[in-house]
XYZ file of C-alpha atoms in Angstrom:
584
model
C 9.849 -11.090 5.840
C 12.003 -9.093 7.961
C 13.202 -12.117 10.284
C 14.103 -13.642 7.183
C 15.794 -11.205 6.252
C 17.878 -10.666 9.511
C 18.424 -15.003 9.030
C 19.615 -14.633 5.532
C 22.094 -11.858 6.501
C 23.227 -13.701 9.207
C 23.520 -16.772 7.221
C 25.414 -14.654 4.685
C 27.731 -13.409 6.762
C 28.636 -16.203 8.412
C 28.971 -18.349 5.402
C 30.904 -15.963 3.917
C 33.630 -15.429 7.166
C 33.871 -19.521 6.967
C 34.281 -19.779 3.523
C 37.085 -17.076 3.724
C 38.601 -18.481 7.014
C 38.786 -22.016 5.582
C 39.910 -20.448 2.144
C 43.021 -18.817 3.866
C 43.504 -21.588 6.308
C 43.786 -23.627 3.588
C 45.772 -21.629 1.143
C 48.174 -20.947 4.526
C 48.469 -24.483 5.848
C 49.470 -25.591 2.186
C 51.955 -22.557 1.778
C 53.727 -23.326 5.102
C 53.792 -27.365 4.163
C 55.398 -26.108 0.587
C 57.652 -23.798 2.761
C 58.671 -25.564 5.067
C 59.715 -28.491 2.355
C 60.968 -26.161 0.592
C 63.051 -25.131 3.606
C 63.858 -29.094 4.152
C 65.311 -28.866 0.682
C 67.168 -25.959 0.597
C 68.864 -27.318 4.443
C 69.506 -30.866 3.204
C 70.658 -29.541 -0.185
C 73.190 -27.116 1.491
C 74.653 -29.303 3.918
C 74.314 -32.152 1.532
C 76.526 -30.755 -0.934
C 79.393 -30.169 1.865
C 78.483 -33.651 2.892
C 79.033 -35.117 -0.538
C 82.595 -32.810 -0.752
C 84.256 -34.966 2.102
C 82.512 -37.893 1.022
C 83.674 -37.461 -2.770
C 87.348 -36.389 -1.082
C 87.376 -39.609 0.939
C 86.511 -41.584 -1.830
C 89.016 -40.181 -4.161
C 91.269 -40.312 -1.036
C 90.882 -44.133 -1.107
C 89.458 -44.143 2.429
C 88.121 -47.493 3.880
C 84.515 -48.547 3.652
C 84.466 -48.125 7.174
C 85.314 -44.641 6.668
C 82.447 -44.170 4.615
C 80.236 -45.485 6.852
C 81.406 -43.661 9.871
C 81.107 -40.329 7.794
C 77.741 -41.544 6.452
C 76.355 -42.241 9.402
C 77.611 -39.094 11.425
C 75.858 -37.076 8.589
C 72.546 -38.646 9.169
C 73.032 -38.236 12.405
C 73.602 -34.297 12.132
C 70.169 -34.060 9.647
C 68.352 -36.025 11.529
C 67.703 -38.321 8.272
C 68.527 -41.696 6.510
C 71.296 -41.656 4.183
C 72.433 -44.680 1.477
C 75.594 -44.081 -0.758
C 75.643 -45.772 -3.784
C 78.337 -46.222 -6.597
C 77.469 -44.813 -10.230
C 77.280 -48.547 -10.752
C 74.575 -49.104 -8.428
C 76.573 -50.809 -5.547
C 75.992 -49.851 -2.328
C 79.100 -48.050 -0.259
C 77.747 -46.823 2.960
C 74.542 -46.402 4.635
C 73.462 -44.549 8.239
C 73.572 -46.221 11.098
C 69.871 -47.206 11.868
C 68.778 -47.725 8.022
C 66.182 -49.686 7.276
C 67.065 -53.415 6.318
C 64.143 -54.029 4.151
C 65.065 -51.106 1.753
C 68.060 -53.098 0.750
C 67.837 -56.539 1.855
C 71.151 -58.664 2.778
C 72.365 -60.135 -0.587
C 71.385 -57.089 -2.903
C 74.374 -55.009 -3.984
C 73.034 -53.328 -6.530
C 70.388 -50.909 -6.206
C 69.281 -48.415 -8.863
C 69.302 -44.641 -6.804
C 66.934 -43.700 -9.088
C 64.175 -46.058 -9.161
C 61.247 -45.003 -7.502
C 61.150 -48.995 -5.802
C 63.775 -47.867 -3.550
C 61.425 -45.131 -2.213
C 58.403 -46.967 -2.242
C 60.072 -49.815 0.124
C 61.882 -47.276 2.600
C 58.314 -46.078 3.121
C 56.947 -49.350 3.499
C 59.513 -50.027 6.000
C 57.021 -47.826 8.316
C 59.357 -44.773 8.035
C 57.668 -42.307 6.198
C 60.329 -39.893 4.435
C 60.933 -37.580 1.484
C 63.783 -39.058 -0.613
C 66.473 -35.993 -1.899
C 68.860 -37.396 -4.457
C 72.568 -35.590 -4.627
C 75.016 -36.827 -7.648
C 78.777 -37.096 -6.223
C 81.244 -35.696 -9.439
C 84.698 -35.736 -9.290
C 86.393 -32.465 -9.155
C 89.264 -33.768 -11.041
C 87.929 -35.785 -13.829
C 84.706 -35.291 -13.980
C 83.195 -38.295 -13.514
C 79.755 -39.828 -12.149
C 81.155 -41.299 -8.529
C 77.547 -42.374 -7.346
C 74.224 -41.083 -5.246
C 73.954 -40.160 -2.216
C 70.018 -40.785 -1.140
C 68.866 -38.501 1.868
C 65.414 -39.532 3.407
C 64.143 -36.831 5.377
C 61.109 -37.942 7.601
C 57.953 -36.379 6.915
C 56.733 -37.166 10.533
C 58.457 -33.260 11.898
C 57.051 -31.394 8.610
C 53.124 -33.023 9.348
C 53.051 -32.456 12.970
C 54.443 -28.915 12.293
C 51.816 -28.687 9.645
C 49.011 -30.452 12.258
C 49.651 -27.810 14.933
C 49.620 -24.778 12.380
C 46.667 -25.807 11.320
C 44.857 -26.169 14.751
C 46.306 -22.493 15.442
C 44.629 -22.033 12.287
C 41.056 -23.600 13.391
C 41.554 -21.901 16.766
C 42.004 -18.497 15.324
C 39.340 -19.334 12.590
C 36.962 -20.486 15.712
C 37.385 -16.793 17.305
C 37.545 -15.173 14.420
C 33.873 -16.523 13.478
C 32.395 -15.535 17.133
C 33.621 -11.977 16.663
C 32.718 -11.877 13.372
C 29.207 -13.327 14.393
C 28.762 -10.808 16.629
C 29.366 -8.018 14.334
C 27.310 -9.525 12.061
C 24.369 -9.328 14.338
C 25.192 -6.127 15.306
C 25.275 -5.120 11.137
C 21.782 -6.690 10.237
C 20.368 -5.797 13.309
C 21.384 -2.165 12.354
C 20.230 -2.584 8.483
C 17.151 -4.303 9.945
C 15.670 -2.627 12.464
C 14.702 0.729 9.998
C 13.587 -1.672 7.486
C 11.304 -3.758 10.341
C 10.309 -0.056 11.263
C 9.963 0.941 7.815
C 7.883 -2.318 6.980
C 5.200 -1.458 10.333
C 4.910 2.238 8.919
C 3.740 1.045 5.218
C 1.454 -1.378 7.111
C -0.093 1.535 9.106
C -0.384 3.312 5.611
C -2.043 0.566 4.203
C -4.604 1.041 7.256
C -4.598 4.513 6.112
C -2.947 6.184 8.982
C -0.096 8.449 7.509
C 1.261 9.904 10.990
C 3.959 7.531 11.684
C 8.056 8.627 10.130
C 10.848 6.413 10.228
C 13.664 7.447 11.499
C 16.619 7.633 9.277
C 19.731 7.040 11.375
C 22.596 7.840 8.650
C 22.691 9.234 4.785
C 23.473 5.525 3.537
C 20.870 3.806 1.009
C 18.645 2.551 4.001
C 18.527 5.784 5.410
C 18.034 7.356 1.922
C 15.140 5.205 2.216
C 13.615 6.045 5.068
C 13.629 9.555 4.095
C 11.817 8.291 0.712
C 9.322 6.751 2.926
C 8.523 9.875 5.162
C 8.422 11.938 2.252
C 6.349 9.665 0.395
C 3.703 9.594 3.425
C 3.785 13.309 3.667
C 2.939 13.536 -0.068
C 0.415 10.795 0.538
C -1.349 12.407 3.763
C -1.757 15.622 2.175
C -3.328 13.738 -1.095
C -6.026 11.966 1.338
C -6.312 15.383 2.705
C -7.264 17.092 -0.139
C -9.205 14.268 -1.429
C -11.170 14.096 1.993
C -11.870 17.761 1.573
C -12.838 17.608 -1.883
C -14.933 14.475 -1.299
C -16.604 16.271 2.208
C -17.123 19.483 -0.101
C -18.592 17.650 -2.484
C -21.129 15.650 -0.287
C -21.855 19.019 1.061
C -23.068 20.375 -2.097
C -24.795 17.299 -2.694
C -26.605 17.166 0.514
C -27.312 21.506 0.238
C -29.156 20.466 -3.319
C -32.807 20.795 -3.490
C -32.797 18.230 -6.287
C -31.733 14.525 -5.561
C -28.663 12.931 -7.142
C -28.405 9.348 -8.319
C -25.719 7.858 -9.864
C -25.179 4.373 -11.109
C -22.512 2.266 -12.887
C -22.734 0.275 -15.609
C -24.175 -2.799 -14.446
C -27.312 -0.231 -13.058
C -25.556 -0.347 -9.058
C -25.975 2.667 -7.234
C -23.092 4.344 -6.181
C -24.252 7.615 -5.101
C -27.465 8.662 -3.924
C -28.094 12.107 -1.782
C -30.234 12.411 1.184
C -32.355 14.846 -0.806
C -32.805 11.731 -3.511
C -33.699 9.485 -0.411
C -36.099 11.873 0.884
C -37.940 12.630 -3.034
C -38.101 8.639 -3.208
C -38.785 8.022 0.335
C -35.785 5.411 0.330
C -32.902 5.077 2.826
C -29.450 5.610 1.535
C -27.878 3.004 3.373
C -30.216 0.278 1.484
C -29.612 1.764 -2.350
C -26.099 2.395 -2.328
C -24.515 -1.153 -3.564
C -27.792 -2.228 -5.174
C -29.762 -1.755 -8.033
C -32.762 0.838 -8.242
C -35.053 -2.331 -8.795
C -33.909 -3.712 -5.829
C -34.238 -0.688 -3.394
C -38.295 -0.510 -4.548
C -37.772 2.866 -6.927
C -40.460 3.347 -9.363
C -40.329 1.563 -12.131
C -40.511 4.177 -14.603
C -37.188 5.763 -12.857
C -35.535 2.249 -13.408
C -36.293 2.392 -17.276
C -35.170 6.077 -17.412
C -31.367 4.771 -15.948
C -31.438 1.814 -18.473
C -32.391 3.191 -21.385
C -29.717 5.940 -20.896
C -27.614 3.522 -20.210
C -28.139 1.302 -22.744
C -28.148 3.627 -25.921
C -25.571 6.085 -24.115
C -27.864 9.070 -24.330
C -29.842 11.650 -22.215
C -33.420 10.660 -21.261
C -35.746 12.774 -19.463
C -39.560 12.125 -18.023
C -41.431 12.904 -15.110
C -42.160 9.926 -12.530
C -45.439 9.300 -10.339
C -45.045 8.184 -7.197
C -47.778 6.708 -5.101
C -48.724 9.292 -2.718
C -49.766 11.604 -5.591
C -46.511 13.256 -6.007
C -44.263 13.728 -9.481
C -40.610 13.895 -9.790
C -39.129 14.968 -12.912
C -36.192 12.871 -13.821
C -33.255 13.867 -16.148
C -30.995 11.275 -16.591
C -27.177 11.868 -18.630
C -24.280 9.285 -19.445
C -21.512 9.352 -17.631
C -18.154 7.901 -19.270
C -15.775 7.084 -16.822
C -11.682 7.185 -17.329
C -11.305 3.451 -17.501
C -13.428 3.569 -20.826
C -16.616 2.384 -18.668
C -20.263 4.090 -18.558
C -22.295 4.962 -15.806
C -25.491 7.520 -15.438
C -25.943 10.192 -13.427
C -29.483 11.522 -12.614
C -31.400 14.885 -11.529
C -34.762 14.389 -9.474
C -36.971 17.383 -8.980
C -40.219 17.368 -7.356
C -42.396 19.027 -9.826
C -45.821 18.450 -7.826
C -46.284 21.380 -6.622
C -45.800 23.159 -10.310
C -48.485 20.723 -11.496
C -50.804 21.412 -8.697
C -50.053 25.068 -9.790
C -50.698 24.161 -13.229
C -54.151 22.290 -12.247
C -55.270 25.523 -9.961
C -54.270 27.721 -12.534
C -56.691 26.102 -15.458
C -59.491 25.637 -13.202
C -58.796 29.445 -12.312
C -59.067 30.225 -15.666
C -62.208 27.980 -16.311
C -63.877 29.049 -12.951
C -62.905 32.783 -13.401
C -64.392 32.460 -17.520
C -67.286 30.154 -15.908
C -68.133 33.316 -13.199
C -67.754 36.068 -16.057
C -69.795 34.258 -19.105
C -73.162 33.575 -16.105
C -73.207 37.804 -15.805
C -71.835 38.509 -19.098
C -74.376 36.187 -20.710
C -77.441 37.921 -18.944
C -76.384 41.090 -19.596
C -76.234 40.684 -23.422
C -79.370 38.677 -23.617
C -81.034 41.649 -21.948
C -79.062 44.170 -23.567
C -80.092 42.972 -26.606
C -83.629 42.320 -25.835
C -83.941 45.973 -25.169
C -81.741 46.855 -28.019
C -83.338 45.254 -30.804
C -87.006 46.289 -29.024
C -87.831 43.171 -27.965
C -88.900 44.827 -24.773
C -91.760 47.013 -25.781
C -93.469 47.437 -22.278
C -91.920 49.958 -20.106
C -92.254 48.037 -17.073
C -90.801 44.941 -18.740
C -87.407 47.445 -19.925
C -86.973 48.534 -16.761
C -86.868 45.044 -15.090
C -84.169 44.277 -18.335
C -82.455 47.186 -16.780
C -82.694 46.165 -13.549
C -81.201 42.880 -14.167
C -78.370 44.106 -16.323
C -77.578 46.240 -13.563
C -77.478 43.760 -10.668
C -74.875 41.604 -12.759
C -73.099 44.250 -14.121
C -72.199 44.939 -10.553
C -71.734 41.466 -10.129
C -69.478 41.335 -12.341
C -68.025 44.386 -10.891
C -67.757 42.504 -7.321
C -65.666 39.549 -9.212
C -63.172 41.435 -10.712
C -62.074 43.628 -8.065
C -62.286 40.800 -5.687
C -59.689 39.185 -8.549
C -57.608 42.401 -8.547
C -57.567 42.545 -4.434
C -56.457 38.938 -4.193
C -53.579 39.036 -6.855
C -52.444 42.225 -5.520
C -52.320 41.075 -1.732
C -50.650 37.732 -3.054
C -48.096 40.053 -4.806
C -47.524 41.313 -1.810
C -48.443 44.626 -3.436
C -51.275 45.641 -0.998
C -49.256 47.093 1.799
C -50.414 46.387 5.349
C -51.066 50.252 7.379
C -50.495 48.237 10.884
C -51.093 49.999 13.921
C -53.126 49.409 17.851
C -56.443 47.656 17.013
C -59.264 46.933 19.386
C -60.636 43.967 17.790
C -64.016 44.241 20.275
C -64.554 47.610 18.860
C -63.825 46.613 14.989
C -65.568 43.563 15.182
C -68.586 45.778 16.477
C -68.563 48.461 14.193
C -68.755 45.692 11.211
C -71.250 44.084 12.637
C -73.553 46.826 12.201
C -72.568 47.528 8.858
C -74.479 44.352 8.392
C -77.139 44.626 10.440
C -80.000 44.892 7.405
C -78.742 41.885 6.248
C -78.988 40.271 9.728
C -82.677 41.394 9.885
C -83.528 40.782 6.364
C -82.872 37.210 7.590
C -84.751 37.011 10.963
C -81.577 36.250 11.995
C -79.953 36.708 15.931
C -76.607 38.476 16.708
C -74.651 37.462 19.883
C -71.639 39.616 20.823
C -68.727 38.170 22.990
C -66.545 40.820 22.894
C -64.678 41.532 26.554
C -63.371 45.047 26.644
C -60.192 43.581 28.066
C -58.910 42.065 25.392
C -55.068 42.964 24.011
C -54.329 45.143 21.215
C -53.387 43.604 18.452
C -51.291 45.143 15.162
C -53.069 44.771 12.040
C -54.527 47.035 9.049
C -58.093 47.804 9.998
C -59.652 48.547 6.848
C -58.242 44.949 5.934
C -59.159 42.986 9.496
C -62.516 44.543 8.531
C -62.498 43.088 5.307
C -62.016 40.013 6.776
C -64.705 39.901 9.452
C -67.125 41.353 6.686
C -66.181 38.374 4.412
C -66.905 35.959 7.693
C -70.445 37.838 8.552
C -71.140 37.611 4.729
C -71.041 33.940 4.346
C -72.729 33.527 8.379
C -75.389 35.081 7.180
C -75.886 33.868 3.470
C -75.542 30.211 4.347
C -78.056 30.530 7.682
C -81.433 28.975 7.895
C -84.458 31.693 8.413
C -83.976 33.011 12.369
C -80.922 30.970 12.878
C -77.665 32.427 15.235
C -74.635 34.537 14.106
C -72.441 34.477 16.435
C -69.184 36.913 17.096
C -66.799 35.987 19.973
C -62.869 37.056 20.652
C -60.618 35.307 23.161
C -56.420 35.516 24.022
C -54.895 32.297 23.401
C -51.515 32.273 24.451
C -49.733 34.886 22.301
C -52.301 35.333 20.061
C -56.020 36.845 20.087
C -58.676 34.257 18.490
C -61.597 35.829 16.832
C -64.627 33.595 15.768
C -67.549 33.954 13.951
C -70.253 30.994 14.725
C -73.562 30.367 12.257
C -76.691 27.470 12.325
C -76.932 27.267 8.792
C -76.421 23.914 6.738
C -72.898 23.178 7.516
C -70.050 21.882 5.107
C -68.421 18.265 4.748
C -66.165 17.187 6.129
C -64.205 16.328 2.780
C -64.659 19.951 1.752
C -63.100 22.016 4.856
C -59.575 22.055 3.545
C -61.026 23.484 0.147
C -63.490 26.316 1.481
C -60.141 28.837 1.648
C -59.193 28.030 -2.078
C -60.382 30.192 -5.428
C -63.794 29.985 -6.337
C -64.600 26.548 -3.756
C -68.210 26.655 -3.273
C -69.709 23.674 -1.508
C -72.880 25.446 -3.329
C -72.028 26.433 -6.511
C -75.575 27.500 -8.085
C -76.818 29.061 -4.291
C -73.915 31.150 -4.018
C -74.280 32.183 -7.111
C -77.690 32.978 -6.076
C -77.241 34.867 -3.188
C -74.651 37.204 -5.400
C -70.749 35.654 -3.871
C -67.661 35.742 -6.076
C -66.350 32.353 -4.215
C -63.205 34.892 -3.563
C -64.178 36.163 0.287
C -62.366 33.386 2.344
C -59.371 32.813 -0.061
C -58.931 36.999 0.442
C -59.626 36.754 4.147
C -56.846 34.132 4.545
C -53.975 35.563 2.405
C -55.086 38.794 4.685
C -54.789 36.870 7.660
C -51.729 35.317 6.915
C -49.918 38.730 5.931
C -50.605 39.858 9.363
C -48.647 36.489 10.558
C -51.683 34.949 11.733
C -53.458 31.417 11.193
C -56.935 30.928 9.826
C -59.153 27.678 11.193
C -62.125 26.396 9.765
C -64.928 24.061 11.908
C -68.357 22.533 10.164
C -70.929 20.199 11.231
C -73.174 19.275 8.588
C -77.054 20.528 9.385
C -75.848 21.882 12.443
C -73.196 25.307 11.110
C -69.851 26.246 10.738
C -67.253 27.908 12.345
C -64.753 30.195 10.940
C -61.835 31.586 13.033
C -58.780 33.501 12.550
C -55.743 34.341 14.905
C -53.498 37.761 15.006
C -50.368 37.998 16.740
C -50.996 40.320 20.152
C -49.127 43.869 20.304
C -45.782 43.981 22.103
C-alpha cells in the first residue's frame, strides 16, 4: 500500500511539474511570438510611416517612377522586407528590388492592396511573410494617394520562437530532474513514518504493543504518529488490565472448590475450570469448543444446561456419576450484551454429605435397633415382676438379674455413644506425656486376665523393654488396647492364642494384637472401624459389645496422629494394629 503510495506521489508530482512546465512554456513561447510581432509591428509601423512621408513627398514632388523604385527598394532593403506601392486606384508604382514575380504577374496593373489574394500568392511564392498595410494621405489635400504593402518574413520571428522554445524544453528538462529529485526526497520523507507507522499497527494486530513511531516534526504525519503511540499506550495498558483481570479471574476459578461451566447459546462450552474437569473426570482441553454431549458429561448434566437454556430459567438437580459419586448441579441464564443467552453452572460434590446422610440414618436405626433389644427386655421383665407375674422368688430374682445385666448394657452403649461424639468433637482432650507402651500394654493385659482364663485361652507377650517412648494419653492408649483384647478374646475359639507384640517401624512404634478365632471377610475389613459394624450382629450382641470399641479405638488413635491397620483370614484370626508417633 505504501509503495503505492510513494508511486502515486511520485507520479503526482511529476505530472504536476510537467503539466506546469509545459503550461508556462506554452503560455511563454506564445507571449514572446505575440511580442515579438507585436514588436515587428510597432518597428515596421514606425519606420513605415517615415517611409511613406518621403514616399508621399516624392510623389507629390512629381518624382520619376524610377525614383520610387529606388526609394522603395532601399526601404526594403533597410527592414529587411518586401515592399509593393500601389496607387489608390490599384495600379502598381514601385516595388523592392527582389519581389516576387508571381504576386503580380507581368501584364497586371491593377491589384487590389486589400484583397487577401495578394497575400495568399506572395506566400505561395515560397516566401512566407506577414503582410502590414500603411495608407499614404496627402498632407495638403487630404486625399487617398495609395498602399504601401510591407511583407515582413515570418522565417526570423519562428526560428526566434524555435530556439526560445528549446531553451524552454531545456530548462523544463532540468527543471523536472531537480524537481524529481525533490520529489523523492518529499514522499520518501512523508513515507517512510507512514511505512513505519503501517509495520507498528501490523505488530499490534499480532498483539505486540512495544513498538513507537517516531514522529520527526509537528506536521499532520507527525501529529499522527504521536496518535499512534498514544493510541498503543492506551491499548497496552487495556490488554494489561484485561490480562490481569482475566489471570485474576482464572485464579479464582481454579482456587474454587466447586467446578464452573459455562456455555453459549448453541450449548458450546466456553469455560470450564480444572476443579469442573476434575468433579467430571474430563480434560479441559477436550470440552472447551464442544458441546457437553460431546465431551461424554452425564446426561442428566446435559439436560440441566438445555432446559435452562431453553426456557431462560434456573434449574437445579443433583447428578450421578458412575463411580458412585453425586454432584449437585445449579445451573442460571446468562444474558450476554449482544442480546444473546448463555448458562453458567455450579458443580458441587455432594457425596460425601449423602454418605453422611446414609451413616447418619443407619446411626439412628442401629443406635434405636441397640437400645429397643435392652430396653425391650427390661420392660418385659419389669413388668412381669410388676404386675406379679413372677410369683416364685427364685424366678424374680433371675427377672432381676436380667434387667440388671441389660440395664448395664444399656449403660455400656450410651457412654460408649457419649465417648465417641465427644472425642470426634474434639472435646475429649488428650493428657500426652512419656509412655512405655511394653509396660501399658502389660498392665491391661492383666486387667483381662479372667476373661483370658474364662476362655482357656493363651497369652503371648512380645514386649522388648527397649522400645521408644512414645507421647500419648494413657488412660486413652489403654482404652484402646482394652477395646483390641476385648474383641481377641470374644471372637476366639475355646484355647485359641491372644497374642500382644510391639515393634519400631521407622518413626513410629507398631503395636499388635494377634487372635485364632473365626476371622472376618475380606469384603468386611474396611467396615470393622465404622459405628455399630458387626460381622456378627446377634453373637456380639451375645457376648454383651456395643459395636462402638474399634470405631473409639481409631478416632483415639488418630488424635494421637497415628494410623490404625486391620488384617483377617477367615477360620484362621485377625489382626488388629495401631501406630503412635515415637517421642522426640
Amino acid at each position: 500500500m505504501l509503495r503505492t503510495l510513494f508511486r502515486k506521489l511520485i507520479l503526482s508530482y511529476l505530472l504536476v511539474i510537467i503539466v506546469t512546465l509545459g503550461t508556462v512554456g506554452l503560455l511563454a513561447s506564445v507571449f514572446f511570438r505575440l511580442w515579438y510581432e507585436d514588436a515587428k509591428v510597432t518597428e515596421l509601423t514606425t519606420r513605415g510611416q517615415y517611409f511613406v512621408d518621403d514616399l508621399v513627398a516624392a510623389i507629390d514632388g512629381g518624382e520619376p517612377q524610377e525614383e520610387l523604385q529606388d526609394l522603395t527598394s532601399v526601404f526594403a532593403f533597410s527592414l529587411g522586407a518586401h515592399v509593393l506601392v500601389v496607387d489608390s486606384n490599384g495600379g502598381v508604382l514601385a516595388r523592392s528590388a527582389g519581389f516576387p514575380p508571381g504576386v503580380v504577374p507581368p501584364g497586371e496593373t491593377q491589384v487590389n492592396p486589400m484583397a487577401n489574394d495578394l497575400v495568399r500568392r506572395f506566400s505561395e511564392s515560397g516566401h512566407a511573410a506577414s503582410a502590414y498595410r500603411i495608407h499614404m494621405v496627402s498632407p495638403s489635400t487630404y486625399q487617398l494617394l495609395g498602399t504601401v504593402l510591407i511583407f515582413a518574413p515570418t522565417a526570423p520571428v519562428t526560428a526566434t520562437v524555435a530556439k526560445v522554445r528549446e531553451l524552454l524544453f531545456r530548462g523544463g528538462l532540468l527543471a523536472v530532474a531537480v524537481a524529481l529529485l525533490l520529489a523523492l526526497i518529499l514522499s520518501r520523507k512523508l513515507s517512510s513514518p507512514l511505512h513505519e507507522m503501517r509495520e507498528l499497527a501490523g505488530r499490534m494486530e499480532a498483539g505486540d504493543f512495544s513498538g513507537r513511531a517516531h514522529p520527526a516534526g509537528y506536521d499532520e504525519v507527525g501529529q499522527l504518529a504521536r496518535a499512534v503511540n498514544s493510541l498503543a499506550d492506551n491499548l497496552q495498558q487495556t490488554l494489561q488490565r484485561l490480562e490481569q483481570e482475566q489471570a485474576r479471574l482464572r485464579r479464582v476459578l481454579e482456587g474454587m472448590g466447586e467446578g464452573v461451566v459455562v456455555v453459549d447459546g448453541g450449548g458450546r462450552v466456553i469455560l470450564f475450570n480444572p476443579q469442573a474437569g476434575v468433579l467430571l473426570d474430563l480434560e479441559e482441553g477436550g470440552v472447551v469448543g464442544g458441546s457437553l454431549a460431546q465431551a461424554g458429561a452425564p446426561e442428566a448434566l446435559h439436560e440441566l444446561f438445555a432446559g435452562s437454556l431453553e426456557r431462560h430459567e434456573a434449574a437445579a438437580g443433583e447428578v450421578a456419576l458412575g463411580d458412585g459419586r453425586v454432584l449437585a448441579c445449579q445451573v442460571a441464564p446468562l444474558l450476554d450484551s449482544d442480546g444473546s443467552w448463555g448458562a453458567v453452572g455450579l458443580l458441587r460434590d455432594v457425596s460425601e454429605a449423602h454418605r453422611l446422610e446414609r451413616m447418619r440414618r443407619q446411626f439412628v436405626s442401629d443406635v434405636s435397633h441397640e437400645m429397643r433389644t435392652p430396653l425391650t427386655s427390661i420392660a418385659g421383665f419389669v413388668t412381669a415382676l410388676a404386675d406379679g407375674t413372677a410369683t416364685d422368688e427364685e424366678k424374680r430374682r433371675h427377672f432381676a438379674d436380667i434387667a440388671l445385666i441389660e440395664t448395664q448394657r444399656l449403660n455400656r452403649l450410651i457412654s460408649d455413644l457419649l465417648d465417641l461424639s465427644r472425642i470426634e468433637a474434639g472435646f475429649v482432650p488428650m493428657e500426652k506425656e512419656p509412655v512405655n507402651i511394653a509396660e501399658l500394654a502389660r498392665f491391661t493385659a492383666q486387667g483381662l486376665q479372667p476373661e483370658i482364663e474364662a476362655k482357656s485361652l493363651r497369652l503371648e507377650l512380645d514386649l522388648p523393654d527397649d522400645l521408644p517412648l512414645v507421647s500419648a494419653d494413657p488412660d486413652r492408649i489403654s482404652q484402646v488396647l482394652v477395646n483390641l483384647l476385648s474383641n481377641a478374646i470374644r471372637f476366639n475359639r475355646e484355647g485359641g492364642l491372644v497374642a500382644i507384640s510391639a515393634e519400631r517401624d521407622d518413626d513410629s512404634l507398631r503395636v499388635t494384637v494377634r487372635d485364632t478365632g473365626v476371622g472376618i471377610a475380606r469384603e468386611e475389613l474396611p467396615l470393622v472401624w465404622e459405628r455399630f459394624h458387626r460381622v456378627e450382629r446377634a453373637r456380639s450382641r451375645a457376648g454383651g459389645g456395643t459395636g462402638l470399641g474399634l470405631a473409639i479405638a481409631k478416632r483415639i488413635v488418630e488424635a494421637h496422629g497415628g494410623t490404625v491397620q486391620a488384617e483377617s483370614t477367615p477360620g484362621e484370626g485377625s489382626t488388629f494394629s495401631f501406630a503412635l508417633p515415637i517421642e522426640g
